[in-house]
C-alpha positions in Angstrom: -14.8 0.0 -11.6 -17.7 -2.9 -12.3 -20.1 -4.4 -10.3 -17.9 -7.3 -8.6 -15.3 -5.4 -7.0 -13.4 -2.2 -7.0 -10.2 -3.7 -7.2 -9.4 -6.8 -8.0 -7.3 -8.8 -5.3 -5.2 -10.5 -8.0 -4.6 -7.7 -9.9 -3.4 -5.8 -6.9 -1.6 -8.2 -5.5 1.1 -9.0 -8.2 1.0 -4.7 -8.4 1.6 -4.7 -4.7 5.1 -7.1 -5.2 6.1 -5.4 -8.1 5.7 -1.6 -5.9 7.3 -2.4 -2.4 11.1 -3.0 -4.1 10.6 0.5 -5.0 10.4 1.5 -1.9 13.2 -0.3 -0.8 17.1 0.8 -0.3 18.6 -1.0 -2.9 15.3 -1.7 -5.5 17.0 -3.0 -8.3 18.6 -6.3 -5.7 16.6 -9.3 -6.1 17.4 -10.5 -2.6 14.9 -11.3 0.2 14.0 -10.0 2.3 13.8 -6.3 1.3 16.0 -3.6 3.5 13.9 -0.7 3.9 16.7 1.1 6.0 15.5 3.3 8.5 11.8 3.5 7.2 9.5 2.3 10.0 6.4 0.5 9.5 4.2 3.3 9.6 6.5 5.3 6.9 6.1 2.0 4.3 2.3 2.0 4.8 1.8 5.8 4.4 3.8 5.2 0.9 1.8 2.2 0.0 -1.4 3.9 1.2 -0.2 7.4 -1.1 0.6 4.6 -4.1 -2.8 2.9 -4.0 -4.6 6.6 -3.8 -2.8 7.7 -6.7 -3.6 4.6 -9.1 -7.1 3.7 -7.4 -8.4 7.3 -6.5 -8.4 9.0 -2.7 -12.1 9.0 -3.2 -11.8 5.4 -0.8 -10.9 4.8 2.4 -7.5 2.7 3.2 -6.1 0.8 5.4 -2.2 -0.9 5.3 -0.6 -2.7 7.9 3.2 -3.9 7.8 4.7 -6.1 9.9 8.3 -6.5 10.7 9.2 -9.7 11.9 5.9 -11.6 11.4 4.8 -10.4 15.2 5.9 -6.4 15.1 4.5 -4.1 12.9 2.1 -0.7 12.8 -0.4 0.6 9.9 -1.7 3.5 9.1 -5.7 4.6 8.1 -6.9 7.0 5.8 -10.3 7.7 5.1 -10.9 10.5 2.2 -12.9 14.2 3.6 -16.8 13.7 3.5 -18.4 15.2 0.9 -20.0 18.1 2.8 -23.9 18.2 1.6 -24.9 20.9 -0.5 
């Protein structure tokens, strides 16, 4: 981390297109768009959410929305436990 941002947007975003064919059911096509098969919306931001935890920390909260057609969609929140005080 530094004193501009926590993550950088850039950085993120080409990591972001390089993660969601993973997730996909035939990752290693290069065709657009992606099939996902029966994963909902909600399903592909909980694994985005789980990804950015695991490489970024789950000390922060996040928040992923994916749409479907460009006008359906759902997201998913998660916001880390509070640190109880001592």
């Amino acid at each position: 981390r530094h004193d501009d941002r926590d993550i950088e947007i850039n950085a993120l975003s080409r990591w972001l297109t390089a993660l969601l064919p993973t997730f996909a059911a035939a990752p290693d096509r290069r065709e657009a768009p992606l099939d996902f098969a029966t994963l909902s919306c909600e399903q592909l931001a909980t694994r985005v959410i789980e990804a950015v935890g695991d490489r970024h920390g789950d000390d922060r909260s996040i928040e992923c929305t994916v749409w479907e057609d460009g006008l359906l969609g759902g997201g998913v929140r998660w916001c880390p436990d509070p640190v109880p005080p001592p």
